[in-house]
Amino acid sequence: DGFDLSFTNPWIFDYPLSFGFDAYKHTRSRESDTGYGYDEDITGGALRLGKEISEYVNAGVTYRRDVIDITNITEDATDDLKQEYGKNTVSSVQLDVTYDSRDNIYDPTRGNVISGSMQDAGGPFGGDKDFYKFYGRASHYFPMFNGSVIEVRGRIGLADVYSDSDRIPIYERFFAGGAYTIRGYDERKVGPVDPVSKDPLGGNSMLIGNIEYTYPLFSFMKLAAFYDIGNVWPKIGDIASSKDSYGVKGTGGFKSGFGLGLRLKTPLGPIMLDYGIPLDKESGEDKKSSGKVHFSISHGF
């Protein structure tokens, strides 16, 4: 639930510099199918400046201020999760750089996307939390026969606190599992979980790899086959480690899944419908799931 309001002017002060702002309010309820073990209310806004450096390169800077209220935490959770209870303000500046040589941003058949963002919160920007966070993505598209395409994609996330802070807040951590990361698993259920309630805790480091082959069946429909792999770890130094998190067996190493799906062009936007089969157990679970259906309306991930 909530709302989003955004405005962007691509040319300000007679100069090729874009300016925009966002205002939003998002409310997420504690639900097992979305991976939230608490209620989350976010109210905030952002100011954005962007510049086209060249034909393929864009850069931008964003100032963001959010007020986050965490309530209704699962009663049987451990103190690690219960410490997230309460209202806090996060004030941050983020720098973004993107190289994009795709032939079509909505339906690419060749090219590359390489992007990186660095966020710095707290310190001179105020707020209640002090941390930094890096997120990087790289994708390459290989054109194949009859209009089919192979996309190879990798993502990395790294975050840590400054010396006078004790932990990254849960709403700023990385999560994996579900439609946009590792299909075949429940949303946010790949990575560290609470040892008692089994609610996802997220982590400070993330690695995700995907390979997807799409074949056009009709002008509005494609068949997709995919393989996903990755995980989330509690600390930066744990990245790619096989050791368990918070003493919960099976949370370390890499989790993977594969499956088939459809890509549909509709008046509402592109629709992704996937069925993913996990090759590993979900974090904290004793048995491997038989598979999951994932549905989303978006321009991919």
Coordinates of C-alpha atoms in Angstrom, one line a residue:
D1 CA 0.0 0.0 0.0
G2 CA 1.0 3.6 -0.4
F3 CA 1.7 6.1 -3.2
D4 CA 4.6 7.4 -5.4
L5 CA 4.8 10.9 -6.9
S6 CA 7.7 11.7 -9.3
F7 CA 8.6 14.6 -11.5
T8 CA 11.6 15.0 -13.8
N9 CA 12.6 17.9 -16.0
P10 CA 15.3 16.7 -18.5
W11 CA 16.6 20.2 -19.2
I12 CA 17.0 22.9 -16.6
F13 CA 18.6 26.3 -16.6
D14 CA 19.0 26.0 -20.5
Y15 CA 21.6 23.2 -19.7
P16 CA 21.5 19.5 -20.4
L17 CA 21.1 18.6 -16.8
S18 CA 18.0 16.8 -15.5
F19 CA 16.3 17.6 -12.2
G20 CA 13.6 15.6 -10.5
F21 CA 12.0 14.9 -7.2
D22 CA 10.1 12.0 -5.6
A23 CA 7.6 11.8 -2.8
Y24 CA 6.3 8.5 -1.5
K25 CA 4.7 6.5 1.3
H26 CA 5.0 2.7 1.4
T27 CA 3.4 0.3 3.9
R28 CA 4.2 -3.4 4.0
S29 CA 2.5 -5.8 6.4
R30 CA 4.0 -8.8 8.1
E31 CA 3.3 -11.6 5.7
S32 CA 5.1 -14.9 5.1
D33 CA 4.6 -14.8 1.3
T34 CA 6.4 -11.5 1.0
G35 CA 9.2 -12.3 3.4
Y36 CA 8.4 -9.6 6.0
G37 CA 8.4 -10.6 9.7
Y38 CA 7.2 -7.1 10.8
D39 CA 5.2 -4.2 9.6
E40 CA 7.1 -1.5 7.8
D41 CA 6.0 2.1 7.1
I42 CA 8.3 4.3 5.0
T43 CA 7.6 8.0 4.3
G44 CA 10.1 10.0 2.4
G45 CA 11.3 12.0 -0.6
A46 CA 14.3 12.6 -2.8
L47 CA 15.9 15.2 -5.0
R48 CA 17.7 14.1 -8.1
L49 CA 20.3 15.6 -10.6
G50 CA 21.4 13.7 -13.7
K51 CA 23.8 14.3 -16.6
E52 CA 24.3 12.5 -19.9
I53 CA 28.1 12.2 -20.1
S54 CA 28.1 10.5 -23.5
E55 CA 25.9 8.6 -25.8
Y56 CA 26.1 5.5 -23.5
V57 CA 27.1 6.9 -20.1
N58 CA 24.8 8.7 -17.6
A59 CA 25.6 9.9 -14.1
G60 CA 23.5 11.2 -11.3
V61 CA 23.4 12.2 -7.6
T62 CA 20.4 11.8 -5.3
Y63 CA 19.6 13.2 -1.9
R64 CA 17.1 11.0 0.0
R65 CA 15.4 11.4 3.4
D66 CA 13.2 8.6 4.7
V67 CA 11.4 8.1 8.0
I68 CA 11.0 4.3 8.7
D69 CA 8.8 2.8 11.3
I70 CA 9.1 -0.9 12.2
T71 CA 6.4 -2.4 14.3
N72 CA 4.5 -5.7 14.9
I73 CA 7.6 -7.9 15.0
T74 CA 7.0 -11.6 15.3
E75 CA 6.6 -12.4 19.0
D76 CA 8.8 -15.5 18.9
A77 CA 11.7 -13.6 17.1
T78 CA 15.1 -13.3 18.8
D79 CA 16.5 -10.0 20.1
D80 CA 18.5 -9.6 16.8
L81 CA 15.2 -8.9 15.0
K82 CA 13.4 -7.2 17.9
Q83 CA 16.2 -4.5 18.0
E84 CA 14.8 -3.2 14.7
Y85 CA 11.6 -2.0 16.4
G86 CA 10.9 1.7 16.3
K87 CA 11.0 4.8 14.2
N88 CA 14.2 6.2 12.6
T89 CA 15.3 8.7 10.0
V90 CA 17.7 7.8 7.2
S91 CA 19.3 10.8 5.4
S92 CA 21.7 9.9 2.5
V93 CA 23.4 10.9 -0.7
Q94 CA 23.8 8.5 -3.5
L95 CA 26.0 8.6 -6.6
D96 CA 25.1 6.6 -9.7
V97 CA 27.0 5.9 -13.0
T98 CA 25.5 3.7 -15.8
Y99 CA 26.9 2.5 -19.1
D100 CA 24.1 1.3 -21.4
S101 CA 24.7 0.2 -25.0
R102 CA 21.6 -1.9 -25.4
D103 CA 19.8 -1.6 -28.8
N104 CA 16.4 -1.3 -27.0
I105 CA 16.0 -0.7 -23.3
Y106 CA 12.5 -2.4 -23.2
D107 CA 13.3 -5.4 -25.5
P108 CA 17.1 -5.7 -25.8
T109 CA 18.7 -8.2 -28.2
R110 CA 22.3 -7.1 -28.0
G111 CA 24.6 -4.8 -25.9
N112 CA 25.7 -4.2 -22.3
V113 CA 24.5 -2.6 -19.1
I114 CA 27.1 -1.8 -16.4
S115 CA 26.0 0.3 -13.5
G116 CA 27.2 1.1 -10.0
S117 CA 25.9 3.2 -7.1
M118 CA 27.4 4.4 -3.8
Q119 CA 25.2 5.5 -1.0
D120 CA 26.5 7.3 2.1
A121 CA 24.1 7.8 5.0
G122 CA 24.4 9.8 8.2
G123 CA 27.5 11.8 9.2
P124 CA 27.2 15.3 7.7
F125 CA 23.8 14.4 6.2
G126 CA 22.2 13.8 9.6
G127 CA 19.6 11.2 10.4
D128 CA 19.7 8.3 12.9
K129 CA 21.8 5.8 10.9
D130 CA 25.4 5.9 9.7
F131 CA 26.4 3.5 6.9
Y132 CA 27.6 3.1 3.4
K133 CA 26.4 0.8 0.6
F134 CA 27.6 -0.2 -2.9
Y135 CA 25.5 -1.9 -5.5
G136 CA 26.7 -3.0 -8.9
R137 CA 25.2 -4.7 -11.9
A138 CA 26.5 -6.0 -15.2
S139 CA 24.4 -7.6 -18.1
H140 CA 25.4 -8.7 -21.5
Y141 CA 22.9 -9.7 -24.3
F142 CA 23.9 -12.3 -26.9
P143 CA 21.7 -12.3 -30.1
M144 CA 20.8 -15.8 -31.2
F145 CA 18.8 -17.5 -34.0
N146 CA 15.2 -16.6 -34.9
G147 CA 15.3 -13.5 -32.7
S148 CA 16.1 -15.4 -29.5
V149 CA 18.4 -13.8 -26.9
I150 CA 20.7 -15.0 -24.1
E151 CA 21.2 -12.6 -21.2
V152 CA 24.0 -13.1 -18.7
R153 CA 23.7 -10.9 -15.6
G154 CA 25.6 -10.5 -12.4
R155 CA 24.9 -8.3 -9.3
I156 CA 26.9 -7.5 -6.2
G157 CA 25.9 -5.6 -3.0
L158 CA 28.2 -4.5 -0.2
A159 CA 27.3 -2.5 2.9
D160 CA 28.8 -1.7 6.3
V161 CA 28.4 0.7 9.2
Y162 CA 30.8 3.4 10.4
S163 CA 32.8 2.7 13.6
D164 CA 30.4 4.5 15.9
S165 CA 27.4 2.4 14.6
D166 CA 26.5 -1.1 15.6
R167 CA 24.5 -2.5 12.7
I168 CA 22.9 -1.9 9.3
P169 CA 19.2 -1.4 9.8
I170 CA 17.1 -4.3 8.4
Y171 CA 15.4 -2.0 5.8
E172 CA 18.8 -1.2 4.3
R173 CA 20.2 -4.7 4.0
F174 CA 20.3 -6.9 0.9
F175 CA 17.8 -9.7 0.4
A176 CA 17.5 -12.5 -2.1
G177 CA 15.0 -15.1 -3.2
G178 CA 11.9 -14.6 -5.4
A179 CA 10.9 -13.2 -8.7
Y180 CA 13.7 -10.7 -9.2
T181 CA 16.8 -12.6 -7.8
I182 CA 16.7 -16.4 -7.3
R183 CA 13.6 -18.0 -8.6
G184 CA 12.2 -21.1 -7.1
Y185 CA 12.4 -19.7 -3.5
D186 CA 10.1 -17.6 -1.4
E187 CA 10.6 -13.8 -1.4
R188 CA 13.6 -12.8 0.7
K189 CA 14.1 -16.3 2.0
V190 CA 17.6 -16.9 0.6
G191 CA 20.2 -15.8 3.1
P192 CA 20.3 -15.1 6.9
V193 CA 17.1 -15.8 8.8
D194 CA 16.1 -15.5 12.5
P195 CA 17.1 -18.7 14.3
V196 CA 13.7 -19.0 16.0
S197 CA 11.0 -17.3 13.9
K198 CA 12.8 -18.1 10.6
D199 CA 12.0 -14.6 9.4
P200 CA 14.5 -13.1 6.8
L201 CA 17.2 -10.9 8.4
G202 CA 19.0 -9.8 5.2
G203 CA 22.7 -9.2 5.1
N204 CA 25.6 -6.8 4.3
S205 CA 26.8 -8.6 1.2
M206 CA 25.2 -10.2 -1.8
L207 CA 26.1 -12.0 -5.0
I208 CA 23.6 -12.9 -7.6
G209 CA 24.1 -14.5 -11.1
N210 CA 21.5 -15.2 -13.7
I211 CA 21.4 -16.6 -17.2
E212 CA 18.2 -16.4 -19.2
Y213 CA 17.3 -17.5 -22.7
T214 CA 14.2 -16.1 -24.4
Y215 CA 12.6 -17.3 -27.7
P216 CA 9.8 -15.3 -29.4
L217 CA 6.7 -17.4 -29.9
F218 CA 4.5 -14.5 -31.1
S219 CA 5.0 -10.7 -31.4
F220 CA 3.6 -10.3 -27.9
M221 CA 5.0 -13.5 -26.2
K222 CA 8.3 -15.1 -25.5
L223 CA 9.3 -18.3 -23.9
A224 CA 12.0 -18.1 -21.3
A225 CA 14.4 -20.6 -19.7
F226 CA 16.6 -19.5 -16.8
Y227 CA 19.2 -20.5 -14.2
D228 CA 19.7 -18.4 -11.1
I229 CA 22.4 -18.6 -8.4
G230 CA 23.5 -16.5 -5.4
N231 CA 23.1 -15.7 -1.7
V232 CA 23.2 -13.1 1.0
W233 CA 25.7 -13.1 3.8
P234 CA 25.7 -11.2 7.2
K235 CA 29.0 -9.4 6.8
I236 CA 31.1 -8.1 3.9
G237 CA 33.9 -10.5 4.9
D238 CA 31.5 -13.5 4.7
I239 CA 30.7 -13.0 1.0
A240 CA 30.8 -16.3 -1.0
S241 CA 31.4 -18.1 2.3
S242 CA 29.9 -21.6 3.0
K243 CA 29.6 -21.0 6.7
D244 CA 26.1 -20.8 8.2
S245 CA 24.6 -17.5 9.4
Y246 CA 23.5 -17.0 13.0
G247 CA 23.8 -20.7 13.7
V248 CA 21.0 -21.6 11.2
K249 CA 22.0 -24.6 9.2
G250 CA 22.0 -24.3 5.4
T251 CA 22.2 -20.5 5.1
G252 CA 25.8 -20.3 3.7
G253 CA 27.2 -21.2 0.3
F254 CA 25.3 -20.6 -2.9
K255 CA 21.6 -21.3 -3.6
S256 CA 20.5 -22.0 -7.2
G257 CA 17.3 -22.7 -9.2
F258 CA 16.2 -23.1 -12.7
G259 CA 12.9 -23.0 -14.6
L260 CA 10.7 -21.9 -17.5
G261 CA 8.6 -18.8 -18.0
L262 CA 6.7 -16.5 -20.3
R263 CA 7.3 -12.8 -21.2
L264 CA 4.2 -11.0 -22.3
K265 CA 3.7 -7.5 -23.8
T266 CA 0.4 -6.0 -22.5
P267 CA -1.2 -2.6 -22.2
L268 CA -0.3 -2.7 -18.5
G269 CA 3.4 -3.2 -19.2
P270 CA 5.6 -6.3 -19.6
I271 CA 4.5 -9.3 -17.6
M272 CA 6.9 -12.0 -16.3
L273 CA 5.4 -15.4 -15.4
D274 CA 8.0 -17.9 -14.2
Y275 CA 8.0 -21.3 -12.5
G276 CA 11.3 -21.9 -10.7
I277 CA 12.6 -25.1 -9.2
P278 CA 15.0 -24.8 -6.3
L279 CA 18.2 -27.0 -6.3
D280 CA 18.8 -26.3 -2.6
K281 CA 16.8 -26.0 0.6
E282 CA 15.6 -22.6 1.7
S283 CA 17.3 -21.0 4.7
G284 CA 16.2 -22.7 7.9
E285 CA 14.1 -25.3 6.2
D286 CA 14.5 -29.1 6.5
K287 CA 13.1 -30.0 3.1
K288 CA 13.6 -28.7 -0.4
S289 CA 10.5 -27.1 -2.0
S290 CA 9.0 -28.5 -5.2
G291 CA 8.9 -25.1 -6.9
K292 CA 7.4 -21.7 -6.9
V293 CA 5.3 -19.6 -9.4
H294 CA 6.5 -16.0 -9.7
F295 CA 4.4 -13.3 -11.3
S296 CA 5.4 -9.6 -11.8
I297 CA 4.6 -6.6 -14.0
S298 CA 7.8 -4.8 -14.8
H299 CA 10.6 -4.1 -17.3
G300 CA 12.7 -7.0 -15.9
F301 CA 15.4 -6.8 -13.2

